[in-house]
């Protein structure tokens, strides 16, 4: 956990979602589709609160949690800057595996759009999902983010020098078996866990959820920078059409594995 806090103390997560707007826009489209019209919402592992601020703007009462104190402080400052403090019930520094400060069935809906990336131990992943289940009301909606294993396997094959130790087939094969990846280079993303796409729904269902939809948050991640440059040079209208194309195909099960992130939507039993 110290590694995660250290990483996010120096990483601009708010800026990442600004620089990579497709992930945010696709996620937000589907989150809005499934959320109740009002109520109390948990944004668990919220980082600096990009999604939490949108929830607050929409009139929801929001509780924000994150492991990194600096990110919780940034979220407080963003809420004040946007005049949204009254929409927040609480800001907590908390580990997703232990939400003891929150009550059973406290929220109409819950978001967890980060913690599952960082939990390499299966029991830790189960703890985090069970805590999300505990604090969400019966029949409440949950949105949980995952990273697909096949995407990282392909990325390692395409850019092996950038993804050490996945610069040889022995370590790539080992990663394929375990889903655990640890950068060989200092300062890169924390140790991470990547799910097989086919395992996500069964994992959530085993832990008390009914699966509603699995979404590719950014299937456009497969496009290299030169491709984006081409479309941007065509103008904003053309870029918007590209986005709509990506969003419309976000639920296509045949291409989920090429997305950089996935969004699971389920209902708490």
Short mmCIF file of C-alpha atoms in Angstrom, two decimals:
data_model
loop_
_atom_site.label_atom_id
_atom_site.label_comp_id
_atom_site.label_asym_id
_atom_site.label_seq_id
_atom_site.Cartn_x
_atom_site.Cartn_y
_atom_site.Cartn_z
CA UNK A 1 0.00 0.00 0.00
CA UNK A 2 2.92 2.37 0.64
CA UNK A 3 3.99 1.90 -2.99
CA UNK A 4 0.53 2.99 -4.17
CA UNK A 5 0.51 6.09 -1.97
CA UNK A 6 4.01 7.04 -3.13
CA UNK A 7 3.04 6.67 -6.79
CA UNK A 8 -0.13 8.74 -6.57
CA UNK A 9 1.60 11.40 -4.49
CA UNK A 10 3.59 12.29 -7.63
CA UNK A 11 1.16 11.29 -10.41
CA UNK A 12 -1.43 13.68 -11.88
CA UNK A 13 -4.49 11.42 -11.99
CA UNK A 14 -6.90 14.31 -12.60
CA UNK A 15 -4.75 15.38 -15.54
CA UNK A 16 -4.66 11.82 -16.91
CA UNK A 17 -8.43 11.81 -17.31
CA UNK A 18 -8.22 15.23 -18.96
CA UNK A 19 -5.53 13.98 -21.35
CA UNK A 20 -7.44 10.74 -22.04
CA UNK A 21 -11.04 12.00 -22.22
CA UNK A 22 -12.51 8.96 -23.97
CA UNK A 23 -12.20 6.76 -20.88
CA UNK A 24 -13.93 9.34 -18.72
CA UNK A 25 -16.64 10.16 -21.24
CA UNK A 26 -17.51 6.53 -21.99
CA UNK A 27 -17.57 5.60 -18.31
CA UNK A 28 -19.66 8.61 -17.40
CA UNK A 29 -22.18 7.85 -20.17
CA UNK A 30 -22.83 4.38 -18.77
CA UNK A 31 -22.66 5.40 -15.12
CA UNK A 32 -25.40 7.96 -15.75
CA UNK A 33 -27.43 5.36 -17.62
CA UNK A 34 -27.61 3.07 -14.59
CA UNK A 35 -27.57 5.39 -11.57
CA UNK A 36 -30.80 6.10 -9.70
CA UNK A 37 -32.15 9.64 -10.23
CA UNK A 38 -31.07 10.73 -6.73
CA UNK A 39 -29.59 9.45 -3.52
CA UNK A 40 -26.38 8.80 -1.65
CA UNK A 41 -23.44 7.57 -3.76
CA UNK A 42 -20.04 6.18 -2.74
CA UNK A 43 -17.00 6.92 -4.90
CA UNK A 44 -14.54 4.40 -3.44
CA UNK A 45 -10.90 4.76 -4.48
CA UNK A 46 -11.92 8.04 -6.08
CA UNK A 47 -8.48 9.56 -6.50
CA UNK A 48 -8.79 13.36 -6.82
CA UNK A 49 -12.54 13.05 -7.40
CA UNK A 50 -13.09 13.51 -11.14
CA UNK A 51 -16.19 11.31 -11.12
CA UNK A 52 -17.24 12.44 -7.66
CA UNK A 53 -17.46 16.05 -8.83
CA UNK A 54 -19.75 15.04 -11.69
CA UNK A 55 -21.93 13.12 -9.25
CA UNK A 56 -22.11 16.17 -7.01
CA UNK A 57 -23.01 18.40 -9.95
CA UNK A 58 -25.83 15.97 -10.69
CA UNK A 59 -27.33 16.53 -7.26
CA UNK A 60 -26.21 13.33 -5.58
CA UNK A 61 -24.96 13.24 -2.00
CA UNK A 62 -21.43 11.88 -2.36
CA UNK A 63 -19.05 10.10 -0.01
CA UNK A 64 -15.48 9.96 -1.30
CA UNK A 65 -12.77 7.57 -0.17
CA UNK A 66 -9.18 7.06 -1.30
CA UNK A 67 -6.05 5.45 0.08
CA UNK A 68 -3.80 8.44 -0.72
CA UNK A 69 -4.15 11.41 1.66
CA UNK A 70 -2.89 13.86 -0.98
CA UNK A 71 -5.63 12.83 -3.41
CA UNK A 72 -8.32 13.15 -0.76
CA UNK A 73 -7.06 16.66 -0.05
CA UNK A 74 -7.12 17.52 -3.75
CA UNK A 75 -10.73 16.29 -3.90
CA UNK A 76 -11.65 18.53 -0.95
CA UNK A 77 -10.06 21.48 -2.73
CA UNK A 78 -11.82 20.67 -6.02
CA UNK A 79 -15.17 20.48 -4.23
CA UNK A 80 -14.56 23.91 -2.68
CA UNK A 81 -13.31 25.37 -5.97
CA UNK A 82 -16.45 24.15 -7.77
CA UNK A 83 -18.78 25.20 -4.92
CA UNK A 84 -19.87 21.60 -4.37
CA UNK A 85 -18.93 21.06 -0.71
CA UNK A 86 -22.59 20.88 0.35
CA UNK A 87 -23.06 17.83 -1.90
CA UNK A 88 -20.38 15.82 -0.10
CA UNK A 89 -21.33 13.82 2.97
CA UNK A 90 -17.73 12.88 3.79
CA UNK A 91 -14.13 12.58 2.57
CA UNK A 92 -12.26 9.58 3.98
CA UNK A 93 -8.70 8.30 3.75
CA UNK A 94 -9.49 4.61 3.46
CA UNK A 95 -8.31 1.28 2.10
CA UNK A 96 -10.93 -0.29 -0.20
CA UNK A 97 -10.49 -3.58 1.68
CA UNK A 98 -11.66 -2.01 4.95
CA UNK A 99 -14.47 0.56 4.90
CA UNK A 100 -15.24 0.24 8.61
CA UNK A 101 -16.18 3.93 8.82
CA UNK A 102 -19.15 3.26 6.51
CA UNK A 103 -22.41 1.58 7.49
CA UNK A 104 -23.98 -1.54 6.02
CA UNK A 105 -26.24 -0.78 3.05
CA UNK A 106 -25.53 2.96 3.27
CA UNK A 107 -25.52 3.82 -0.45
CA UNK A 108 -28.00 3.66 -3.31
CA UNK A 109 -25.05 3.10 -5.65
CA UNK A 110 -21.27 2.68 -5.39
CA UNK A 111 -18.36 3.33 -7.73
CA UNK A 112 -14.95 1.66 -7.43
CA UNK A 113 -12.91 2.79 -10.41
CA UNK A 114 -9.35 2.16 -9.30
CA UNK A 115 -8.64 -0.22 -6.41
CA UNK A 116 -9.00 -3.45 -8.38
CA UNK A 117 -5.96 -2.54 -10.49
CA UNK A 118 -3.67 -2.55 -7.49
CA UNK A 119 -4.70 -5.68 -5.56
CA UNK A 120 -2.48 -8.52 -6.75
CA UNK A 121 -3.57 -10.95 -4.04
CA UNK A 122 -6.87 -12.71 -4.71
CA UNK A 123 -8.01 -12.53 -1.08
CA UNK A 124 -7.47 -8.75 -1.14
CA UNK A 125 -9.58 -8.46 -4.29
CA UNK A 126 -12.34 -10.45 -2.64
CA UNK A 127 -12.17 -8.28 0.50
CA UNK A 128 -12.54 -5.10 -1.54
CA UNK A 129 -15.54 -6.43 -3.47
CA UNK A 130 -17.15 -7.77 -0.31
CA UNK A 131 -16.80 -4.37 1.35
CA UNK A 132 -18.39 -2.75 -1.69
CA UNK A 133 -21.24 -5.26 -1.41
CA UNK A 134 -21.67 -4.57 2.31
CA UNK A 135 -22.01 -0.79 2.03
CA UNK A 136 -24.31 -0.83 -1.04
CA UNK A 137 -28.05 -1.17 -0.53
CA UNK A 138 -29.85 -4.26 -1.78
CA UNK A 139 -30.61 -3.82 -5.50
CA UNK A 140 -28.17 -0.89 -5.58
CA UNK A 141 -25.98 -0.32 -8.64
CA UNK A 142 -22.20 -0.79 -8.58
CA UNK A 143 -19.67 0.29 -11.19
CA UNK A 144 -16.23 -1.32 -10.92
CA UNK A 145 -13.19 -0.76 -13.16
CA UNK A 146 -10.83 -3.53 -14.29
CA UNK A 147 -7.83 -3.80 -16.60
CA UNK A 148 -7.93 -6.62 -19.19
CA UNK A 149 -5.00 -9.03 -19.31
CA UNK A 150 -5.04 -9.61 -23.07
CA UNK A 151 -4.62 -5.90 -23.73
CA UNK A 152 -1.44 -5.77 -21.65
CA UNK A 153 -0.14 -8.94 -23.28
CA UNK A 154 -0.54 -7.35 -26.71
CA UNK A 155 0.97 -4.07 -25.50
CA UNK A 156 3.97 -5.97 -24.16
CA UNK A 157 4.47 -7.66 -27.53
CA UNK A 158 4.18 -4.35 -29.40
CA UNK A 159 6.38 -2.28 -27.04
CA UNK A 160 8.59 -4.75 -25.13
CA UNK A 161 11.27 -2.17 -24.27
CA UNK A 162 8.63 0.03 -22.63
CA UNK A 163 7.15 -2.74 -20.50
CA UNK A 164 10.14 -4.44 -18.87
CA UNK A 165 10.33 -7.12 -17.54
CA UNK A 166 7.83 -8.14 -20.26
CA UNK A 167 10.56 -7.83 -22.89
CA UNK A 168 10.97 -11.59 -23.37
CA UNK A 169 8.54 -14.45 -23.87
CA UNK A 170 9.30 -16.18 -20.56
CA UNK A 171 8.06 -13.25 -18.48
CA UNK A 172 5.20 -12.56 -20.88
CA UNK A 173 4.05 -16.17 -20.52
CA UNK A 174 4.35 -15.93 -16.73
CA UNK A 175 2.25 -12.75 -16.75
CA UNK A 176 -0.35 -14.51 -18.91
CA UNK A 177 -0.65 -17.16 -16.20
CA UNK A 178 -0.74 -14.90 -13.14
CA UNK A 179 -2.12 -11.53 -14.29
CA UNK A 180 0.40 -9.81 -12.00
CA UNK A 181 2.76 -7.22 -13.43
CA UNK A 182 5.55 -5.33 -11.67
CA UNK A 183 7.58 -2.76 -13.58
CA UNK A 184 11.32 -3.35 -13.69
CA UNK A 185 11.88 0.41 -13.85
CA UNK A 186 11.52 2.73 -10.85
CA UNK A 187 8.78 5.34 -10.86
CA UNK A 188 6.44 3.56 -13.26
CA UNK A 189 2.89 2.36 -12.45
CA UNK A 190 2.53 0.34 -9.26
CA UNK A 191 2.34 -3.41 -9.13
CA UNK A 192 -0.90 -4.24 -10.92
CA UNK A 193 -3.37 -7.04 -11.53
CA UNK A 194 -5.03 -7.64 -14.91
CA UNK A 195 -8.18 -9.78 -15.20
CA UNK A 196 -9.05 -12.20 -17.95
CA UNK A 197 -12.17 -10.65 -19.50
CA UNK A 198 -14.13 -13.90 -19.20
CA UNK A 199 -13.47 -14.03 -15.43
CA UNK A 200 -14.88 -10.62 -14.48
CA UNK A 201 -18.61 -11.36 -14.47
CA UNK A 202 -18.22 -14.71 -12.65
CA UNK A 203 -15.97 -13.07 -10.04
CA UNK A 204 -18.54 -10.36 -9.33
CA UNK A 205 -21.46 -12.79 -9.36
CA UNK A 206 -19.70 -15.11 -6.91
CA UNK A 207 -19.43 -12.15 -4.54
CA UNK A 208 -23.09 -11.18 -4.55
CA UNK A 209 -23.80 -9.15 -7.68
CA UNK A 210 -26.02 -9.56 -10.72
CA UNK A 211 -24.10 -8.62 -13.88
CA UNK A 212 -25.79 -6.00 -16.07
CA UNK A 213 -23.12 -4.87 -18.52
CA UNK A 214 -19.38 -5.01 -19.22
CA UNK A 215 -18.05 -2.01 -21.10
CA UNK A 216 -14.82 -1.18 -22.89
CA UNK A 217 -14.00 2.21 -21.39
CA UNK A 218 -11.48 3.02 -24.12
CA UNK A 219 -11.26 0.67 -27.08
CA UNK A 220 -9.70 3.70 -28.82
CA UNK A 221 -6.52 2.96 -26.86
CA UNK A 222 -5.52 0.71 -29.74
CA UNK A 223 -5.08 3.77 -31.97
CA UNK A 224 -1.48 5.10 -32.08
CA UNK A 225 -0.77 8.84 -31.64
CA UNK A 226 -0.41 9.32 -35.39
CA UNK A 227 -3.98 8.13 -35.89
CA UNK A 228 -5.33 10.57 -33.33
CA UNK A 229 -3.35 13.36 -34.96
CA UNK A 230 -4.99 12.50 -38.28
CA UNK A 231 -8.52 12.67 -36.87
CA UNK A 232 -7.84 15.82 -34.87
CA UNK A 233 -6.60 17.53 -38.02
CA UNK A 234 -9.98 16.73 -39.58
CA UNK A 235 -11.60 18.99 -37.00
CA UNK A 236 -13.67 18.74 -33.80
CA UNK A 237 -16.77 17.41 -35.58
CA UNK A 238 -14.84 14.47 -36.98
CA UNK A 239 -13.21 13.73 -33.60
CA UNK A 240 -16.66 13.75 -32.01
CA UNK A 241 -17.83 11.20 -34.57
CA UNK A 242 -14.86 9.01 -33.67
CA UNK A 243 -15.84 9.25 -30.01
CA UNK A 244 -19.45 8.33 -30.78
CA UNK A 245 -18.22 5.36 -32.82
CA UNK A 246 -16.11 4.18 -29.87
CA UNK A 247 -18.93 4.70 -27.37
CA UNK A 248 -21.48 2.84 -29.49
CA UNK A 249 -19.19 -0.19 -29.65
CA UNK A 250 -18.14 -0.08 -26.00
CA UNK A 251 -20.35 -3.07 -25.13
CA UNK A 252 -19.26 -5.24 -28.06
CA UNK A 253 -17.99 -8.37 -26.32
CA UNK A 254 -15.79 -9.29 -29.30
CA UNK A 255 -13.49 -6.27 -28.76
CA UNK A 256 -13.50 -5.75 -24.98
CA UNK A 257 -9.98 -7.11 -24.69
CA UNK A 258 -8.42 -4.29 -26.71
CA UNK A 259 -9.70 -1.62 -24.32
CA UNK A 260 -7.21 -0.19 -21.83
CA UNK A 261 -9.85 -0.33 -19.07
CA UNK A 262 -13.18 -2.06 -18.55
CA UNK A 263 -16.24 -0.93 -16.61
CA UNK A 264 -18.40 -3.55 -14.92
CA UNK A 265 -21.96 -2.55 -14.05
CA UNK A 266 -23.89 -4.77 -11.67
CA UNK A 267 -26.70 -4.86 -9.16
CA UNK A 268 -26.20 -5.83 -5.52
CA UNK A 269 -28.25 -8.88 -4.58
#
